[in-house]
GROMACS .gro file of C-alpha atoms in nm:
model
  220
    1UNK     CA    1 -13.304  -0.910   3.464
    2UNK     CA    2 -12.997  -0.705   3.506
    3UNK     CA    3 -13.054  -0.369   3.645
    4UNK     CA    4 -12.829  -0.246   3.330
    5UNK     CA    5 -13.075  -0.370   3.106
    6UNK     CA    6 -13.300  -0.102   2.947
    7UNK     CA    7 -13.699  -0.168   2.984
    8UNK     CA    8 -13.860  -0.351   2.682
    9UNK     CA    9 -13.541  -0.549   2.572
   10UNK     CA   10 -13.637  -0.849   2.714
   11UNK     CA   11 -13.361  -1.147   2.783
   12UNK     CA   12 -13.190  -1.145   2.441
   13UNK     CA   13 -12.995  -0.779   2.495
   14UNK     CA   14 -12.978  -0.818   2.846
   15UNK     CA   15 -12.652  -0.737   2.955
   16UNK     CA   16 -12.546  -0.972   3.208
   17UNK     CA   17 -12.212  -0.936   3.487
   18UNK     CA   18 -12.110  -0.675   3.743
   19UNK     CA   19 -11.872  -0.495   3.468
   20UNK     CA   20 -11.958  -0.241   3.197
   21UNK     CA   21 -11.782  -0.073   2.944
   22UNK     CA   22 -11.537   0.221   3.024
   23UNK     CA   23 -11.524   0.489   2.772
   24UNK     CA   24 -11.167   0.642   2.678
   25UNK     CA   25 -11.089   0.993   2.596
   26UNK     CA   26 -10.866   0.897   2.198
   27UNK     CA   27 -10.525   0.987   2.228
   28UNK     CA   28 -10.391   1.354   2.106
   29UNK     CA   29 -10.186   1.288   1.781
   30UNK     CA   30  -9.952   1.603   1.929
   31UNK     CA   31  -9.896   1.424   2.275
   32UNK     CA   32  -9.747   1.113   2.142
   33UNK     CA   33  -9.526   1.264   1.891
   34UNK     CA   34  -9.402   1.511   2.180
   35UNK     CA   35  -9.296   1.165   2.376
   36UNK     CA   36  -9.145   1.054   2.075
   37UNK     CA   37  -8.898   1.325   2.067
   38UNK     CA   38  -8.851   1.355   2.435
   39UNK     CA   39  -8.746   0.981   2.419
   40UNK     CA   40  -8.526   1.045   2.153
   41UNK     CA   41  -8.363   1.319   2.312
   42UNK     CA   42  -8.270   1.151   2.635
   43UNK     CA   43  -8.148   0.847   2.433
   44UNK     CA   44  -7.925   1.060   2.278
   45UNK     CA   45  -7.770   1.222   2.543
   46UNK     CA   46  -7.732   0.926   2.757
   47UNK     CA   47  -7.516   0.787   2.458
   48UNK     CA   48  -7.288   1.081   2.433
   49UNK     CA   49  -7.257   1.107   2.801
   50UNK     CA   50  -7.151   0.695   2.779
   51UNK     CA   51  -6.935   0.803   2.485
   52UNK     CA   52  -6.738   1.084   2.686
   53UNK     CA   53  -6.712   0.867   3.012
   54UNK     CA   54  -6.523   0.578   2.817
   55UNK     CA   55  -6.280   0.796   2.636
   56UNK     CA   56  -6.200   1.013   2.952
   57UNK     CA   57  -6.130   0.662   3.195
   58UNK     CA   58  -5.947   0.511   2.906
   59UNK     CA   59  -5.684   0.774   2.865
   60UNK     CA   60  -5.795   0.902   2.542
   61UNK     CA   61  -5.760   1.317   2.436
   62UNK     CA   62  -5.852   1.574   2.197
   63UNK     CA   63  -5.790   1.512   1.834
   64UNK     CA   64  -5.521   1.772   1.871
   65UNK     CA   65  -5.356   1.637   2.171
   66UNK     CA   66  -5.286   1.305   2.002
   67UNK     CA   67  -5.141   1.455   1.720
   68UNK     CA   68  -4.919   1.686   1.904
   69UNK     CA   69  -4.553   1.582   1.825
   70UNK     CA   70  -4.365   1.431   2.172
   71UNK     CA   71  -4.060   1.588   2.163
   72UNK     CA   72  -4.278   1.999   2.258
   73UNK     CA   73  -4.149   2.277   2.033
   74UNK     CA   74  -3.837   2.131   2.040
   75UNK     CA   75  -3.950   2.000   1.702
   76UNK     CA   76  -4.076   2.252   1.513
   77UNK     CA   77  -3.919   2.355   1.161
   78UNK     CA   78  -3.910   2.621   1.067
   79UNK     CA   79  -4.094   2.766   0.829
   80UNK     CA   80  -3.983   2.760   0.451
   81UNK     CA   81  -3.906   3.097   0.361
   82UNK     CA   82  -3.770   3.089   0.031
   83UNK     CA   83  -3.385   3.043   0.188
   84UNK     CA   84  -3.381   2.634   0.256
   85UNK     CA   85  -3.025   2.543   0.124
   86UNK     CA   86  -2.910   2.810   0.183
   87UNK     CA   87  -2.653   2.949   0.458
   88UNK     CA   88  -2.839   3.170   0.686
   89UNK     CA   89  -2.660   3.476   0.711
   90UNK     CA   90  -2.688   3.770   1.035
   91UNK     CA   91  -2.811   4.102   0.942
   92UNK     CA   92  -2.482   4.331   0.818
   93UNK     CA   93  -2.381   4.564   1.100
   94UNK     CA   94  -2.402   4.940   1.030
   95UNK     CA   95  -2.108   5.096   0.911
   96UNK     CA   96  -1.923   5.329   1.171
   97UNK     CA   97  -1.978   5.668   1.173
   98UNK     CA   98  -1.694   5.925   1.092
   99UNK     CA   99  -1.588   6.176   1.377
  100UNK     CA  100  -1.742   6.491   1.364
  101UNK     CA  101  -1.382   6.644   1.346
  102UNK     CA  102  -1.317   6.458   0.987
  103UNK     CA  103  -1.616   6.614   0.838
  104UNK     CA  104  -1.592   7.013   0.715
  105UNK     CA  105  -1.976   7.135   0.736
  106UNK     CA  106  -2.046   7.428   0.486
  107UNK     CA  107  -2.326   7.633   0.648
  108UNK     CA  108  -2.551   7.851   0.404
  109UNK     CA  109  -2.863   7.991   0.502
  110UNK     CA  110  -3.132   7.965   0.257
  111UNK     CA  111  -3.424   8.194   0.501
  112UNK     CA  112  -3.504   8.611   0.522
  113UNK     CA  113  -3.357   8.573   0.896
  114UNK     CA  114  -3.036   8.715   0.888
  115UNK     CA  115  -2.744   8.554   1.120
  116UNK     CA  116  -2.863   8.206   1.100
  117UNK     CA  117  -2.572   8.039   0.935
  118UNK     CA  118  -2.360   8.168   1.204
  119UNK     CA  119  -2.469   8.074   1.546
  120UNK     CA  120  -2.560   7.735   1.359
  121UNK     CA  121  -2.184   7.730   1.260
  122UNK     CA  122  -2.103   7.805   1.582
  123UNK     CA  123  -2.317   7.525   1.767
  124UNK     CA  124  -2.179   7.276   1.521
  125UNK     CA  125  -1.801   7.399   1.604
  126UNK     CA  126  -1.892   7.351   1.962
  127UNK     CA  127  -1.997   6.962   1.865
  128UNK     CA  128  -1.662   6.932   1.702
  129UNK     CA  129  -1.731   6.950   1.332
  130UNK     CA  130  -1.540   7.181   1.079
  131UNK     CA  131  -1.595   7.456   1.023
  132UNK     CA  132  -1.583   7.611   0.635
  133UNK     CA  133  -1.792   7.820   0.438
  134UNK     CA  134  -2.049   8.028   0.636
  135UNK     CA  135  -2.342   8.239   0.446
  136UNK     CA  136  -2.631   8.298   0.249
  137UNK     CA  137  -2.754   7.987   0.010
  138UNK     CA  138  -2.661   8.022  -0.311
  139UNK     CA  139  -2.943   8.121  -0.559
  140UNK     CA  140  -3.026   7.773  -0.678
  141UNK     CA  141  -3.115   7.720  -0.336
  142UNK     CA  142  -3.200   8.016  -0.178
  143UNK     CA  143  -3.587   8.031   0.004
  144UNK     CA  144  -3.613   7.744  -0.219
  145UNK     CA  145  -3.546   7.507   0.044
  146UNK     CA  146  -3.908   7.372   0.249
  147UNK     CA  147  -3.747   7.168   0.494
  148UNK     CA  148  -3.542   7.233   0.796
  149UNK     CA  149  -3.194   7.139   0.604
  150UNK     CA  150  -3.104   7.045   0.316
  151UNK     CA  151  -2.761   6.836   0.318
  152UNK     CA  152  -2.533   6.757  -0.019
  153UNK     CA  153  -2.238   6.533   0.033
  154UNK     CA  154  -1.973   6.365  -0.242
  155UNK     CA  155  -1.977   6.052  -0.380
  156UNK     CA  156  -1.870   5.863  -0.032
  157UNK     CA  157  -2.036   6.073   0.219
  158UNK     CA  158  -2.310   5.842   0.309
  159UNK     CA  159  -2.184   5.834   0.704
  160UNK     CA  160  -2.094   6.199   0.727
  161UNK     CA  161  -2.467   6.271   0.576
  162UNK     CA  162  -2.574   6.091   0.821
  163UNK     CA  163  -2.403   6.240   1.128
  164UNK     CA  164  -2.439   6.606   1.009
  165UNK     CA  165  -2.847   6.495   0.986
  166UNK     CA  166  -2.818   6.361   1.310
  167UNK     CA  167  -2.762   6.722   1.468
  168UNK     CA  168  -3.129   6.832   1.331
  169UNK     CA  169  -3.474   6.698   1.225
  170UNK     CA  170  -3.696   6.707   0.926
  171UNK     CA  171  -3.339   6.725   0.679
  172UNK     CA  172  -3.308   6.584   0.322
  173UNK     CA  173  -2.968   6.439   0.249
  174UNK     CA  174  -2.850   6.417  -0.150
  175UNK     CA  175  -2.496   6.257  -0.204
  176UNK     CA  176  -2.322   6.278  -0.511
  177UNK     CA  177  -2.368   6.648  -0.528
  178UNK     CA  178  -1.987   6.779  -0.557
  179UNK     CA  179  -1.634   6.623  -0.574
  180UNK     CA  180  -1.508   6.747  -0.260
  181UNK     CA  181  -1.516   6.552   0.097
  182UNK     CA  182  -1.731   6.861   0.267
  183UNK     CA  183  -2.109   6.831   0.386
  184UNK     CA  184  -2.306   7.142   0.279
  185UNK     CA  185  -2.570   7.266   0.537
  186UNK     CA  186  -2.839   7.468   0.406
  187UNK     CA  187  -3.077   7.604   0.639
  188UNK     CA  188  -3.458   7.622   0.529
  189UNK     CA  189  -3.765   7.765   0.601
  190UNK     CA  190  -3.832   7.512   0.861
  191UNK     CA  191  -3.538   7.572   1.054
  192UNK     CA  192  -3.572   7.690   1.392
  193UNK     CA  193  -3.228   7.557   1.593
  194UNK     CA  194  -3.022   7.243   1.564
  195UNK     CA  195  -3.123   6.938   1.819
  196UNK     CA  196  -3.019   6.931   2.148
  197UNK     CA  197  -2.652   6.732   2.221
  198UNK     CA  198  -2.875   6.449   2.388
  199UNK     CA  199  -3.106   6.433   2.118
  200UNK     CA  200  -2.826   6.410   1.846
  201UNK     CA  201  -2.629   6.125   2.080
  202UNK     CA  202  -2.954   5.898   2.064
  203UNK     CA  203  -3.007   5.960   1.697
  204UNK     CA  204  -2.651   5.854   1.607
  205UNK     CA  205  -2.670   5.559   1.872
  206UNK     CA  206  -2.962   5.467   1.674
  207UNK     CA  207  -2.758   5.491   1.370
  208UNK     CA  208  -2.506   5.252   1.493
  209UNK     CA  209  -2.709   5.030   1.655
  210UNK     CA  210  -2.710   4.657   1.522
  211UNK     CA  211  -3.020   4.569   1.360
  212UNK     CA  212  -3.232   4.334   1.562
  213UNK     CA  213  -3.326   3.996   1.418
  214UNK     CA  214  -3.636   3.910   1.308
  215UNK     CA  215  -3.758   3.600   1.440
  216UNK     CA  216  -3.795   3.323   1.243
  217UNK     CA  217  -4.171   3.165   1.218
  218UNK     CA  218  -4.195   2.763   1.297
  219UNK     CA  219  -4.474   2.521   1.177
  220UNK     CA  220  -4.564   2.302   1.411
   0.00000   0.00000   0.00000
């Protein structure tokens, strides 16, 4: 009788060899469905690393690189602005600017400080405008005026308007306002002294300046 076999069982459960049963601890549900995944996971990444290897040895790029015309920016069009069929035309060039000794400046003062129109007539003399009419604002205009100068030209003063307004800030320019050829200054409450010479040079170089063109987009 086996050693293995309990007392009282006699020879028909005796259990017979030098091996016994081993017991097993079951399986966790959670552990096997965690290797699962992790297999997945590496599986996947090994493909796309096997993916990326064979399209960098055999040459191949980006989605954008391959569609990227050969010929650079050299072949861009440009964009379709509205103007296809047309002639393309360059931005007008200012018109030039009268000489301040073709244009007879009116000075009026329009403020309670007395003297103003003068020594204002007297700077613009020294710039080498005209000289005409020096004194108080008429009473359509006088203390009526907020800015620092209010400017009325004839029909085709456009350029003199714009020279006289070069010689101060903060001015309000109105052509159209008489029939004769001279630019009427009228000082305002803002007024406090004409711009310096340099100051008036870069304002009418601005003036004259060509305008700049804008650049034209390109689709690529």
């Amino acid at each position: 009788m086996s050693m293995l076999t309990p007392p009282g069982m006699g020879g028909k459960y005796r259990i017979t060899g030098s091996r016994f049963p081993h017991m097993r601890r079951p399986r966790s549900r959670r552990r096997i469905v965690l290797a699962a995944v992790t297999a997945t996971v590496v599986l996947g990444l090994g493909g796309w690393g096997t993916i990326q290897l064979v399209d960098v040895f055999s040459g191949g790029g980006s989605t954008e690189t391959r569609a990227a015309p050969k010929g650079g920016e050299g072949d861009c069009k440009p964009a379709d602005d509205g103007t296809a069929g047309r002639a393309a035309t360059a931005p007008a060039a200012p018109k030039p600017l009268p000489k301040p000794s073709d244009i007879t400046v009116n000075v009026y003062n329009a403020t309670p400080r007395g003297g103003l129109a003068k020594t204002t007539a007297d700077e613009l003399a020294k710039r080498g405008f005209k000289i005409g009419k020096v004194g108080n604002a008429p009473a359509a205009y006088d203390k009526k005026v907020a800015k620092a100068g209010l400017l009325l030209g004839g029909p085709d003063s456009e350029g003199a308007l714009k020279l006289v307004g070069a010689q101060l800030t903060d001015t309000e320019a109105k052509a159209g306002r008489h029939d004769d050829a001279d630019i009427d200054l009228i000082l305002g409450t803002a007024f406090k002294q004409l711009s310096s010479p340099a100051d008036a040079e870069r304002a009418v170089a601005e003036l004259t300046a060509p305008p700049k063109p804008s650049p034209s987009a390109r689709k690529c």
